[in-house]
mmCIF file of C-alpha atoms and ligand atoms in Angstrom:
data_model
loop_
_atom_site.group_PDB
_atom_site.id
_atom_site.type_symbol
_atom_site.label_atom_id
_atom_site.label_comp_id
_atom_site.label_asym_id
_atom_site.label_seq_id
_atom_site.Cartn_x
_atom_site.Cartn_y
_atom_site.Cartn_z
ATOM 1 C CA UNK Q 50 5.209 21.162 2.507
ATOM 2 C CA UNK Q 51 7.310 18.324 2.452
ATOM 3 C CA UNK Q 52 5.754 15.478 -0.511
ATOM 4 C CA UNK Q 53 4.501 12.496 0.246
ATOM 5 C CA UNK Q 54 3.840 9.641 -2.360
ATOM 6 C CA UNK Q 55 2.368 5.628 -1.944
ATOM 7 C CA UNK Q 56 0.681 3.368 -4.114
ATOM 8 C CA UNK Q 57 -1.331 0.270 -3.575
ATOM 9 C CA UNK Q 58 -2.092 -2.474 -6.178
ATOM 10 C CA UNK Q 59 -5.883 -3.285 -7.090
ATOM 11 C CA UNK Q 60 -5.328 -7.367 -6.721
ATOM 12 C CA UNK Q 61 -8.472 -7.739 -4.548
ATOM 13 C CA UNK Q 62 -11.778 -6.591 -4.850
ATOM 14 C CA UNK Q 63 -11.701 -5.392 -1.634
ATOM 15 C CA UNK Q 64 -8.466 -4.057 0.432
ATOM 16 C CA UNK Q 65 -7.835 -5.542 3.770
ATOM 17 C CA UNK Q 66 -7.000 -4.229 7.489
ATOM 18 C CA UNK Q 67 -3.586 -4.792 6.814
ATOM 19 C CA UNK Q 68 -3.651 -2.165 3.799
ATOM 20 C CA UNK Q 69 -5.497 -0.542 6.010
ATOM 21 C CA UNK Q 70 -3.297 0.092 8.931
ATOM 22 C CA UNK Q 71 -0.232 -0.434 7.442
ATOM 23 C CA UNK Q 72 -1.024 1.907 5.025
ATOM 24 C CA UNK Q 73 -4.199 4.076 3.781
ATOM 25 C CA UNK Q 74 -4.728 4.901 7.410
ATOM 26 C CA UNK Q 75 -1.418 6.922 7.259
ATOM 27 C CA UNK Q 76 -2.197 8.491 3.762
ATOM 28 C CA UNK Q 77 -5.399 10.067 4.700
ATOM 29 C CA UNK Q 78 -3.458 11.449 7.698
ATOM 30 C CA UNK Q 79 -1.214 12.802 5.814
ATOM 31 C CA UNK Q 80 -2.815 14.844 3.295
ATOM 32 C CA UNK Q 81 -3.192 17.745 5.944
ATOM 33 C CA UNK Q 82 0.455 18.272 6.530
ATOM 34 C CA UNK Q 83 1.621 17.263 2.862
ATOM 35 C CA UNK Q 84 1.608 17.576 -0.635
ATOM 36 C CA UNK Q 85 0.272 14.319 -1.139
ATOM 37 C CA UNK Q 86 0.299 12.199 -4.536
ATOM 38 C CA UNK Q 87 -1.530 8.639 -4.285
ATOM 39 C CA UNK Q 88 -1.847 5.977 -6.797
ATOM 40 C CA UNK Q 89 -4.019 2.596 -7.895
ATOM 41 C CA UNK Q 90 -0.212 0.704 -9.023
ATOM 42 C CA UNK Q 91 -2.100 -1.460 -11.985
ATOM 43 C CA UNK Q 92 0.988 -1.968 -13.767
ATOM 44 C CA UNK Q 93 2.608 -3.235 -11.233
ATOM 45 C CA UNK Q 94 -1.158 -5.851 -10.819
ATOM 46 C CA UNK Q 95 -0.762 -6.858 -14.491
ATOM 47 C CA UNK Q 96 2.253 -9.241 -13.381
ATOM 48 C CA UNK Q 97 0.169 -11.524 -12.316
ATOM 49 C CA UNK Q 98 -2.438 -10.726 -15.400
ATOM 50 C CA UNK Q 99 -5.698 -10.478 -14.164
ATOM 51 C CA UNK Q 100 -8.439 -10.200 -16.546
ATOM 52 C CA UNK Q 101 -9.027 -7.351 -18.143
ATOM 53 C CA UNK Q 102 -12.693 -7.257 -16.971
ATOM 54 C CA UNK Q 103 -11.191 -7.813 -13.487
ATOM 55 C CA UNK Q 104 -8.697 -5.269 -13.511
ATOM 56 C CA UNK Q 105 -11.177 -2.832 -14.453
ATOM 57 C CA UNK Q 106 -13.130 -3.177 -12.190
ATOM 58 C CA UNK Q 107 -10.683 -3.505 -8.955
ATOM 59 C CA UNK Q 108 -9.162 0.151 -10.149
ATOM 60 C CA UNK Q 109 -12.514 1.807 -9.852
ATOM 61 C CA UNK Q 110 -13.395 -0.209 -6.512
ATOM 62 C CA UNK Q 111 -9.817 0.460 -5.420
ATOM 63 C CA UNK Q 112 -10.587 4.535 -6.401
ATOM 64 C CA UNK Q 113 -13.382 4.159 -4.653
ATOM 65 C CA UNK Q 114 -12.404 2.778 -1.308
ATOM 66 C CA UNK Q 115 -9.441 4.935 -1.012
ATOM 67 C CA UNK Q 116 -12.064 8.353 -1.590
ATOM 68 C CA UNK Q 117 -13.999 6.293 0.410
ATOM 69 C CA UNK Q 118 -11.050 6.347 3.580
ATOM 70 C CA UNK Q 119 -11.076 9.872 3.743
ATOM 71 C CA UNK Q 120 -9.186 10.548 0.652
ATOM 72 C CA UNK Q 121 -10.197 14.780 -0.155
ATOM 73 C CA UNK Q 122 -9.600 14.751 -3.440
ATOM 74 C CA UNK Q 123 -9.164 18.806 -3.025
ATOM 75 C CA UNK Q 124 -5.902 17.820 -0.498
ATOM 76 C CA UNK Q 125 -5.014 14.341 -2.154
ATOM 77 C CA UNK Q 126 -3.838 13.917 -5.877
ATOM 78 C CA UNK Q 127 -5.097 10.123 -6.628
ATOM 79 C CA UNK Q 128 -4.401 8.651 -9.939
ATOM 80 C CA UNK Q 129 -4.253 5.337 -11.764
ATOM 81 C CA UNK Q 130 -0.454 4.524 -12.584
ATOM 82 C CA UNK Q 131 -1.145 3.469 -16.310
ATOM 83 C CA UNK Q 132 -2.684 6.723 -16.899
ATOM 84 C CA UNK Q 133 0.904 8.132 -16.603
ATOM 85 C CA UNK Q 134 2.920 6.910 -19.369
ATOM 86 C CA UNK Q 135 6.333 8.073 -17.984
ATOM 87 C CA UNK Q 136 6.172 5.593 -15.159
ATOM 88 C CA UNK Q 137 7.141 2.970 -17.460
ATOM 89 C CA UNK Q 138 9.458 5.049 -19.591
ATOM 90 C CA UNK Q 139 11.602 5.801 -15.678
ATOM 91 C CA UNK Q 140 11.473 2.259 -15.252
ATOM 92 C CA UNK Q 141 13.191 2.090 -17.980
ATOM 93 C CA UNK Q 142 15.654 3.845 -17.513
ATOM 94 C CA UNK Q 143 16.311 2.652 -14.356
ATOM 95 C CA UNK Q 144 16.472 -1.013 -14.972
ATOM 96 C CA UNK Q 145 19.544 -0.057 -17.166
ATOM 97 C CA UNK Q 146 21.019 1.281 -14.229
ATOM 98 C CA UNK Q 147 20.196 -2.195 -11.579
ATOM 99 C CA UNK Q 148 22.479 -5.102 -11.327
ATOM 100 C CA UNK Q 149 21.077 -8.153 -12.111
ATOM 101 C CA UNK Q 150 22.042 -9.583 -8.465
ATOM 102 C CA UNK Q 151 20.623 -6.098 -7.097
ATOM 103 C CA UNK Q 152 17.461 -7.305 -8.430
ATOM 104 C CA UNK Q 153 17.477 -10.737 -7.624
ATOM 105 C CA UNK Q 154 17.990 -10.110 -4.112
ATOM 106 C CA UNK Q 155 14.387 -8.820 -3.443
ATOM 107 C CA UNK Q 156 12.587 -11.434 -1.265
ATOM 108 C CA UNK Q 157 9.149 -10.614 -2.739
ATOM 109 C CA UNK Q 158 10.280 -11.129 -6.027
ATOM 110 C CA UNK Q 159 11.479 -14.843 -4.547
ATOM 111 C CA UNK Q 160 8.927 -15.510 -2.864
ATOM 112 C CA UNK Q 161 6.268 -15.137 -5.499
ATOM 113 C CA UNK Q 162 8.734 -16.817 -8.035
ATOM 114 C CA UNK Q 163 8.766 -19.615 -6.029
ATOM 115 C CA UNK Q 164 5.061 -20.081 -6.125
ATOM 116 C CA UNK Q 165 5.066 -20.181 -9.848
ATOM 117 C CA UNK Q 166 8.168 -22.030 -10.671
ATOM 118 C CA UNK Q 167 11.682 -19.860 -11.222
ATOM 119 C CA UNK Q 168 11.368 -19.966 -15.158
ATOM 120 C CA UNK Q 169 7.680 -19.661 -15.624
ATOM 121 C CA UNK Q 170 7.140 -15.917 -13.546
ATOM 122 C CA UNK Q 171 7.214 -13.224 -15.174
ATOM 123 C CA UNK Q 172 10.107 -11.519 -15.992
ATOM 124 C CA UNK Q 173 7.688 -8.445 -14.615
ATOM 125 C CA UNK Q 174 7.661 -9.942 -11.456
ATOM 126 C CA UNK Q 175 11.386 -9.630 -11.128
ATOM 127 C CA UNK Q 176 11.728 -6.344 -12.628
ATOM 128 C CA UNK Q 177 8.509 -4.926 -10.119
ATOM 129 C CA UNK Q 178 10.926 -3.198 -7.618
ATOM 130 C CA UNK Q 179 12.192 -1.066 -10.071
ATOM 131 C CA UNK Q 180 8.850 0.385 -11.277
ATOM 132 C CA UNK Q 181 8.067 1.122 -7.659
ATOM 133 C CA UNK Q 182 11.512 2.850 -7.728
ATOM 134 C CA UNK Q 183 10.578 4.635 -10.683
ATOM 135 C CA UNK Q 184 6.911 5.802 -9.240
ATOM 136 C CA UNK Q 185 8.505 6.868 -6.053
ATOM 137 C CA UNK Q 186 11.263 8.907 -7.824
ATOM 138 C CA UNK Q 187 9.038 10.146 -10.506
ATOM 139 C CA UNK Q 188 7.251 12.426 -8.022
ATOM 140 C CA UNK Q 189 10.576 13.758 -5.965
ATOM 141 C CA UNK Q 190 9.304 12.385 -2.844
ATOM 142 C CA UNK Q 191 10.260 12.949 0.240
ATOM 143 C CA UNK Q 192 8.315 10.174 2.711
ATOM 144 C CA UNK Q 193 6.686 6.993 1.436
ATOM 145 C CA UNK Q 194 4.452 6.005 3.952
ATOM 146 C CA UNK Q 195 4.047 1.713 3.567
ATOM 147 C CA UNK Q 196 4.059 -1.658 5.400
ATOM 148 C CA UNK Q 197 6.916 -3.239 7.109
ATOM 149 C CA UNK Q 198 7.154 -5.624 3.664
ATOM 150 C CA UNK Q 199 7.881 -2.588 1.200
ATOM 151 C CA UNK Q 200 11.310 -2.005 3.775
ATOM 152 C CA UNK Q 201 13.763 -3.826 0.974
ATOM 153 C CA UNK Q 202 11.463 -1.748 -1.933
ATOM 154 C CA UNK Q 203 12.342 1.429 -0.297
ATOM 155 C CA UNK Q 204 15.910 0.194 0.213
ATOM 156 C CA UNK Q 205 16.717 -0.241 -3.579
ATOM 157 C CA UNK Q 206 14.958 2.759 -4.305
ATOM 158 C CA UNK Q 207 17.028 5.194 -2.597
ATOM 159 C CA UNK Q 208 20.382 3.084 -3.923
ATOM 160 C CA UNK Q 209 18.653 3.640 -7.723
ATOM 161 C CA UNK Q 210 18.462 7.695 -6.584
ATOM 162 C CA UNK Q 211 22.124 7.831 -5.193
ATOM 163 C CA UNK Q 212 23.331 5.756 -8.033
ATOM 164 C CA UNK Q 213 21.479 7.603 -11.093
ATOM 165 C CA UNK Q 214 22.633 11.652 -9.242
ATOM 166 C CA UNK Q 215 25.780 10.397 -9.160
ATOM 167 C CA UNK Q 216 25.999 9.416 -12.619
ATOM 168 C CA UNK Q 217 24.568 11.657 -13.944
ATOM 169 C CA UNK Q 218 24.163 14.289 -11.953
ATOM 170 C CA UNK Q 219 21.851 15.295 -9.392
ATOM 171 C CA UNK Q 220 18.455 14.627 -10.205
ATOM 172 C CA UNK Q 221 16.039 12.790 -7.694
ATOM 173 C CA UNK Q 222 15.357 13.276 -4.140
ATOM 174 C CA UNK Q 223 16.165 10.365 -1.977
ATOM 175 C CA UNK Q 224 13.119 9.525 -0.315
ATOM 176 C CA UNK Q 225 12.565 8.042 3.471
ATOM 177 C CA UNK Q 226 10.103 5.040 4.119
ATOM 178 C CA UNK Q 227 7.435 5.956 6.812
ATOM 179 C CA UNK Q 228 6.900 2.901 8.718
ATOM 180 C CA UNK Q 229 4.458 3.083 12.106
ATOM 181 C CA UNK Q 230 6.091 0.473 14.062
ATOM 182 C CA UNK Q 231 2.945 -0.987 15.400
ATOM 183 C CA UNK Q 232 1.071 -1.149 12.260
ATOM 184 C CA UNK Q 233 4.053 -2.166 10.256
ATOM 185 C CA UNK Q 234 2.954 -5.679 9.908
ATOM 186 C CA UNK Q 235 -0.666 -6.519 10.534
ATOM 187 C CA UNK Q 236 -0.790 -10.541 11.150
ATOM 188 C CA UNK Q 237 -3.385 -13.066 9.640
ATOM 189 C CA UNK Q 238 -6.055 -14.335 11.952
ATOM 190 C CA UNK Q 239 -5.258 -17.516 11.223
ATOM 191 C CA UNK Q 240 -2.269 -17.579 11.466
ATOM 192 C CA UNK Q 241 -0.361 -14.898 13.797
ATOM 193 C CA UNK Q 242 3.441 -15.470 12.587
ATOM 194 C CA UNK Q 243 2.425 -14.398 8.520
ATOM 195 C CA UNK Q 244 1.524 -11.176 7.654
ATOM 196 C CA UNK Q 245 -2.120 -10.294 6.568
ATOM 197 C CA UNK Q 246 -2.143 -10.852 2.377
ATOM 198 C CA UNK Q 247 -4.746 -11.228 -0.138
ATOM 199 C CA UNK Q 248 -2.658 -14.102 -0.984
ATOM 200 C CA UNK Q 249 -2.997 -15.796 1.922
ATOM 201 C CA UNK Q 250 -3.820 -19.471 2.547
ATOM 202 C CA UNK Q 251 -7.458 -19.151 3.867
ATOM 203 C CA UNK Q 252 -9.952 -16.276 3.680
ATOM 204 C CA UNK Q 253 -10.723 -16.639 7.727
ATOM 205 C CA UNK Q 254 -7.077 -15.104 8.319
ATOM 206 C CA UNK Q 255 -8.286 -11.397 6.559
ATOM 207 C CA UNK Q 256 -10.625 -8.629 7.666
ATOM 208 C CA UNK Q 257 -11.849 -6.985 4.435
ATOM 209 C CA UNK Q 258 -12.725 -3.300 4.457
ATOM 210 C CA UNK Q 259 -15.735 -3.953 2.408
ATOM 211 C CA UNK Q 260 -16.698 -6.879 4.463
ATOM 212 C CA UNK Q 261 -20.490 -6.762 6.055
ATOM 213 C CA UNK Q 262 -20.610 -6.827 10.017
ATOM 214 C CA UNK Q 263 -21.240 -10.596 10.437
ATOM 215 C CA UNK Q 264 -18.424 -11.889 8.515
ATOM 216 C CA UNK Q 265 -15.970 -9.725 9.987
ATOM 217 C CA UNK Q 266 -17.446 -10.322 13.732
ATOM 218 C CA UNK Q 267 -17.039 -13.815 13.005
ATOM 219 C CA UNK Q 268 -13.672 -13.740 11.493
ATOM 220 C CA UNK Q 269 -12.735 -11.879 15.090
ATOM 221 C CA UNK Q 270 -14.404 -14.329 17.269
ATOM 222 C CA UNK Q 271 -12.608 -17.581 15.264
ATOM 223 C CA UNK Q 272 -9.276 -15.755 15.552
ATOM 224 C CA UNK Q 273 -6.549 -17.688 16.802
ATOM 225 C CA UNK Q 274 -5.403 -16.568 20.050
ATOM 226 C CA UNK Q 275 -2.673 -18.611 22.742
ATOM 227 C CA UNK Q 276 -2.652 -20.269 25.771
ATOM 228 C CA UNK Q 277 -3.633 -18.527 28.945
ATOM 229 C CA UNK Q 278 -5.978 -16.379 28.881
ATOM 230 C CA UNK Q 279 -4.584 -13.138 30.168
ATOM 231 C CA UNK Q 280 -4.915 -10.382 27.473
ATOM 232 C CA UNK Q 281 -1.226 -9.121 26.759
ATOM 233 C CA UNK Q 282 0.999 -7.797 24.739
ATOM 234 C CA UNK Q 283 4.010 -10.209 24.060
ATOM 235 C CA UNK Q 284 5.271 -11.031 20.901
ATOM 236 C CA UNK Q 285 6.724 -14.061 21.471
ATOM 237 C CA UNK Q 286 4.405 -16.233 23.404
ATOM 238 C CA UNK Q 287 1.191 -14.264 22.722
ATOM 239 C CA UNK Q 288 1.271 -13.147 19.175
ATOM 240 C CA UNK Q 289 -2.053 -13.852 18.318
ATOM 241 C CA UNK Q 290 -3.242 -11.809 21.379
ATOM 242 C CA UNK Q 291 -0.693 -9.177 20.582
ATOM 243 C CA UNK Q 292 -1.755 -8.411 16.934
ATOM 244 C CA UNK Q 293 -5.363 -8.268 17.863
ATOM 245 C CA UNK Q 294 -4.137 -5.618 20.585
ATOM 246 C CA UNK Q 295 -2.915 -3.669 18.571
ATOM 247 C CA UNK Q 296 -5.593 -3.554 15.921
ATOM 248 C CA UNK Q 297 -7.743 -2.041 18.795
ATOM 249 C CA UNK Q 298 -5.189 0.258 20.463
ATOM 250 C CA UNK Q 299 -4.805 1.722 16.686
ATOM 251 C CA UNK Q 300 -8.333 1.759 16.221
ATOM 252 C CA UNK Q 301 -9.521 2.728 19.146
ATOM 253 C CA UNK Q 302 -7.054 5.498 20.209
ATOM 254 C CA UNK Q 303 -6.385 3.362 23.616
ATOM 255 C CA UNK Q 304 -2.518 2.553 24.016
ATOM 256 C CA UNK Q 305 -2.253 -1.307 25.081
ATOM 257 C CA UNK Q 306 -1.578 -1.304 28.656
ATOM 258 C CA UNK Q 307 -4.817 0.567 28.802
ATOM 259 C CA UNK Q 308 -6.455 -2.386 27.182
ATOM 260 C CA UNK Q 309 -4.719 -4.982 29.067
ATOM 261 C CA UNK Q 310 -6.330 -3.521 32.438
ATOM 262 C CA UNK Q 311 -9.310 -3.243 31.120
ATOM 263 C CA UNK Q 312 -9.708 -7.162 30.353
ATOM 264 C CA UNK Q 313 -7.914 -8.482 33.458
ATOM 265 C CA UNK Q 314 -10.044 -10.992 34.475
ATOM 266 C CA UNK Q 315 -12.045 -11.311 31.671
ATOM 267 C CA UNK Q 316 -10.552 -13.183 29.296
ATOM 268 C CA UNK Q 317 -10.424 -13.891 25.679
ATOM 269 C CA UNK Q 318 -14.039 -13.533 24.977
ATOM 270 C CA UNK Q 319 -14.998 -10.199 25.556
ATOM 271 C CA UNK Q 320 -11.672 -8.630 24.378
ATOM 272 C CA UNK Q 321 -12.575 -10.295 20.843
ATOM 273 C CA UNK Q 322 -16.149 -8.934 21.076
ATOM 274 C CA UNK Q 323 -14.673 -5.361 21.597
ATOM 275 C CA UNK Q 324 -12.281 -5.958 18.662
ATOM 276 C CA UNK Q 325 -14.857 -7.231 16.510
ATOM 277 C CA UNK Q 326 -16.543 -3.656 16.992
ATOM 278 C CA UNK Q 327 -13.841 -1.329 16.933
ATOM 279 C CA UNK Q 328 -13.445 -3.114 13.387
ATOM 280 C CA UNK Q 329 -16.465 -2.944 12.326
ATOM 281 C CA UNK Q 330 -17.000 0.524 13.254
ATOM 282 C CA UNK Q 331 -14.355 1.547 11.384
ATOM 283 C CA UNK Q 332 -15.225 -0.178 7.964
ATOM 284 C CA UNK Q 333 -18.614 0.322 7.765
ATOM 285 C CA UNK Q 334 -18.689 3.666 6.840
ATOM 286 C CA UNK Q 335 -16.470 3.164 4.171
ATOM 287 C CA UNK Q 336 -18.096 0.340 2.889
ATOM 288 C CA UNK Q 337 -21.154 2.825 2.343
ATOM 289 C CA UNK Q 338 -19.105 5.620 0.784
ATOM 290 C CA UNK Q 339 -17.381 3.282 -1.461
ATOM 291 C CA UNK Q 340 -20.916 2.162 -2.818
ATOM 292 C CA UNK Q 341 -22.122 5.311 -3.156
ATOM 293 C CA UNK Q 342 -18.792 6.770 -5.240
ATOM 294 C CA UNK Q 343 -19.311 3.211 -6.995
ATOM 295 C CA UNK Q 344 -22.624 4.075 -8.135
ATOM 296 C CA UNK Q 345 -21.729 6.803 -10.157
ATOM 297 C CA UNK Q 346 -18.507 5.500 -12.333
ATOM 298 C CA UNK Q 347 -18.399 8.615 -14.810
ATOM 299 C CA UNK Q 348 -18.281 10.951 -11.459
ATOM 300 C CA UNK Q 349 -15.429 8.095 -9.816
ATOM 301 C CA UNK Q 350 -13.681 8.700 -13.912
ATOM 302 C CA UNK Q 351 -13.532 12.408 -13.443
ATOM 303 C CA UNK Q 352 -11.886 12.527 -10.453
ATOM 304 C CA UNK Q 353 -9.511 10.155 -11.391
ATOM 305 C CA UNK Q 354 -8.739 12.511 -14.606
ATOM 306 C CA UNK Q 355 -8.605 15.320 -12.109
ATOM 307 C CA UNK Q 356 -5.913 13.502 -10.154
ATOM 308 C CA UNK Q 357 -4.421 12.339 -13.446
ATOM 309 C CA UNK Q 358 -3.834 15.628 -14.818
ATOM 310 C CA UNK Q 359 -2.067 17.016 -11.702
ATOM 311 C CA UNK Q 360 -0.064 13.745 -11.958
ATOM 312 C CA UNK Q 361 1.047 13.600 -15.489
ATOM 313 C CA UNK Q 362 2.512 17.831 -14.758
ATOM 314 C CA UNK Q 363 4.956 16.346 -12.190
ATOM 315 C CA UNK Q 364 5.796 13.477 -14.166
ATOM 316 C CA UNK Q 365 6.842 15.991 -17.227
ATOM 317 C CA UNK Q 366 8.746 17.696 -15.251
ATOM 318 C CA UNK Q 367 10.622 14.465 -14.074
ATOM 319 C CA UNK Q 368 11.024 13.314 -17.313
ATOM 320 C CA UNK Q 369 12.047 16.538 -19.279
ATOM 321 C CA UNK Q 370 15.159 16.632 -16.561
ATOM 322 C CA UNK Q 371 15.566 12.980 -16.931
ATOM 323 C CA UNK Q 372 15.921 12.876 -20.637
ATOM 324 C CA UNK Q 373 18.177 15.643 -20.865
ATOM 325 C CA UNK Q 374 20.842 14.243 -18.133
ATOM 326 C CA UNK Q 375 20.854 10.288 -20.141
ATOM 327 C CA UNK Q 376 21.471 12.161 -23.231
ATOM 328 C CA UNK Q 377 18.711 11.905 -25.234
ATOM 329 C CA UNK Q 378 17.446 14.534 -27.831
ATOM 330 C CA UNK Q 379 15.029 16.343 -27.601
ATOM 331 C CA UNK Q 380 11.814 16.102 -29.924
ATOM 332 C CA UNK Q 381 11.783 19.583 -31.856
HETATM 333 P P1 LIG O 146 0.294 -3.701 -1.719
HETATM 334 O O1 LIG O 146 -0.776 -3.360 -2.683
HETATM 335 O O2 LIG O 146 0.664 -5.115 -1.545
HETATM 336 O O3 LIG O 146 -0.081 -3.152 -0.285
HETATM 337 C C1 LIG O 146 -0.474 -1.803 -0.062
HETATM 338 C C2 LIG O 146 0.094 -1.301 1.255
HETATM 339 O O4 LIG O 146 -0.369 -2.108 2.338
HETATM 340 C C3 LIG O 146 0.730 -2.507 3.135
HETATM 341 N N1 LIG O 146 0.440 -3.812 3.746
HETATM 342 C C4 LIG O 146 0.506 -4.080 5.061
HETATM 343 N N2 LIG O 146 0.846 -3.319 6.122
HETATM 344 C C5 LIG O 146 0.792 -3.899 7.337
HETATM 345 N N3 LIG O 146 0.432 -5.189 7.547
HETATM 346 C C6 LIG O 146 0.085 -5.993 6.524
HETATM 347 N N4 LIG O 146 -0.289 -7.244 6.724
HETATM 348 C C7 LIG O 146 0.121 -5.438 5.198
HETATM 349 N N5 LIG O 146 -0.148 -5.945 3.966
HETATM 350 C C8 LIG O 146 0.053 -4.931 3.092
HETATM 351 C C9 LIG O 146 1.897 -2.574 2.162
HETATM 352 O O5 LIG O 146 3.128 -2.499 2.842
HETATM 353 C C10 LIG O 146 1.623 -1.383 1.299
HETATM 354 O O6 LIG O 146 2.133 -0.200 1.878
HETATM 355 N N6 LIG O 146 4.558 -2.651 -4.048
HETATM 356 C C11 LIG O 146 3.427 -2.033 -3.378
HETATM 357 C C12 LIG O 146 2.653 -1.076 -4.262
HETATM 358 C C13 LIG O 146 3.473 0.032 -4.839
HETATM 359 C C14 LIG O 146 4.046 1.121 -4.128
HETATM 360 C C15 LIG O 146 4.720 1.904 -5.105
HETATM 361 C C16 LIG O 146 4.066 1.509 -2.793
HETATM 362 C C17 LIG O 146 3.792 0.183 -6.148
HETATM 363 N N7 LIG O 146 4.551 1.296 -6.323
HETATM 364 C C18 LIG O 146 5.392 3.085 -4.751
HETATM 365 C C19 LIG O 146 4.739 2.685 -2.450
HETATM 366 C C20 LIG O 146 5.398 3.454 -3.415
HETATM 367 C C21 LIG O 146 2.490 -3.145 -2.949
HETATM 368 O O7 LIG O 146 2.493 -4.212 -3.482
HETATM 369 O O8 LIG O 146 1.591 -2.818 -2.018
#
């Protein structure tokens, strides 16, 4: 079975449908026809240094909601990055193999900078790529399924791979992003040009998985859509329509043209009124399975040991090979 590795940061209490689509969707899929290795990235959430109460709590309702997506912990390994020391030990390593100007390239890492000010982020901020090179290489992965925005990530992570086997002979496999092309970039209500993120300018632009029915319906219904009122796909013109399309062709199972028949005639409201079901539909039920898993935390803790133990053999592994090809010596 080919592997298959992601990881998703707890920054939110809840994840949104962009996470959703873009990504968790694809992991639960994928955990019948791979060896599958998922992880709660908190190292890479402390850059912006949450709370420690906070970031407690957002791992377990992060566990939570991903067991909660369909996540078999019998077919999935899920684990919380910190619990695996060698992630930051290949990071490491790594950095000392990334050019400054390699690094600084990243748009994320420019785009967040510029919110805080160049010299006041954190120099974990800029060195974040590389840690997500590190977990992805850590685990010989083959596919990495992720949104449209972790395209660059992926990028620098297979240079990192090419650069350290050639150096120093082979070691990691060069992993492939998995990107769904209609999923890859789930747009804000609010505002159909951006992408869906929890750090987005109002709250009306995201659906939140753990969101009750009436917020969510509303959130639909207040969407911004475009002139006209024909219900189409088109990019260009009609982007609001067209992300709201495809949120209900992925949902629903109906390809788009489908849907486009379907509301000829019958305009904008009662294609948002099926949208607003096919979401909620879908996030209920794990909005009641995450409450129940967060009900009993020393039960949510085992598994999370479970997952951490099958972890922590691969990353041994890694490592043990790792150490040996940089040169350094063993511990008798
Ligand atoms: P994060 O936590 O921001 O997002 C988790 C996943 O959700 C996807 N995503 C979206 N997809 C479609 N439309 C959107 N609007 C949207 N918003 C978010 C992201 O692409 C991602 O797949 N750096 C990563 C976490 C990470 C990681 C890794 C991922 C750390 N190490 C190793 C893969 C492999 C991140 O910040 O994701």
């Amino acid at each position: 079975r080919p592997r298959v590795l992601s990881g998703i940061q707890p920054t939110a209490e809840s994840f949104h449908l962009g996470n959703f689509l873009g990504a968790v969707r694809q992991w639960v899929d994928m955990q019948e026809t791979h060896d599958a290795f998922y992880f709660i990235a908190d190292l890479h959430a402390i850059t912006v240094n949450p709370s420690a109460a906070d970031l407690r709590r957002r791992t377990r309702v992060s566990a939570a909601q991903l067991f909660g997506a369909g996540l078999d912990p019998e077919r999935s390994t899920l684990f919380v990055q910190s619990q695996i020391r060698e992630h930051s030990e290949l990071a490491w390593i790594l950095m000392c193999n990334t050019g400054m100007g390699e690094a600084a390239r990243m748009t994320q890492f420019k785009d967040k900078s510029a919110k805080y000010g160049e010299s006041s982020a954190g120099v974990g901020l800029f060195t974040y790529p590389i840690l997500q090179a590190a977990d992805i290489l850590m685990y010989q992965a083959d596919f990495v399924p992720v949104g449209g925005d972790q395209k660059q990530h992926l990028e620098l992570t297979r240079d990192l791979a090419q650069r350290f086997n050639s150096r120093y002979g082979e070691t990691f496999n060069v992993p492939a992003p998995y990107i769904l092309k209609e999923v890859e970039k789930i747009a804000d209500l609010q505002d159909p040009l951006a992408k869906m993120s929890k750090s987005s300018s109002s709250p009306q632009g995201i659906l939140e998985v753990l969101e009750e029915p009436g917020p969510l319906r509303k959130k639909v219904m207040r969407a911004v859509t475009d002139t006209g009122s024909e219900v189409v796909a088109d990019p260009e013109n009609k982007p609001g329509v067209t992300n709201l399309l495809r949120i209900q062709s992925v949902l629903s199972g109906t390809p788009i043209p489908e849907l486009s028949a379907r509301y000829a005639g019958l305009g904008y409201g009662a294609f948002k009124k099926d949208v607003a079901e096919v979401v909620v539909d879908a996030f209920a039920p794990i909005r009641e399975r995450t409450e129940k898993l967060l009900a009993d935390e020393a039960e949510l803790d085992r598994l999370l040991a479970v997952g951490a133990a099958r972890a922590a053999a691969v990353a041994r592994e890694t490592m043990e090979v790792v150490r040996e090809r940089i040169g350094f010596l063993p511990k008798l």
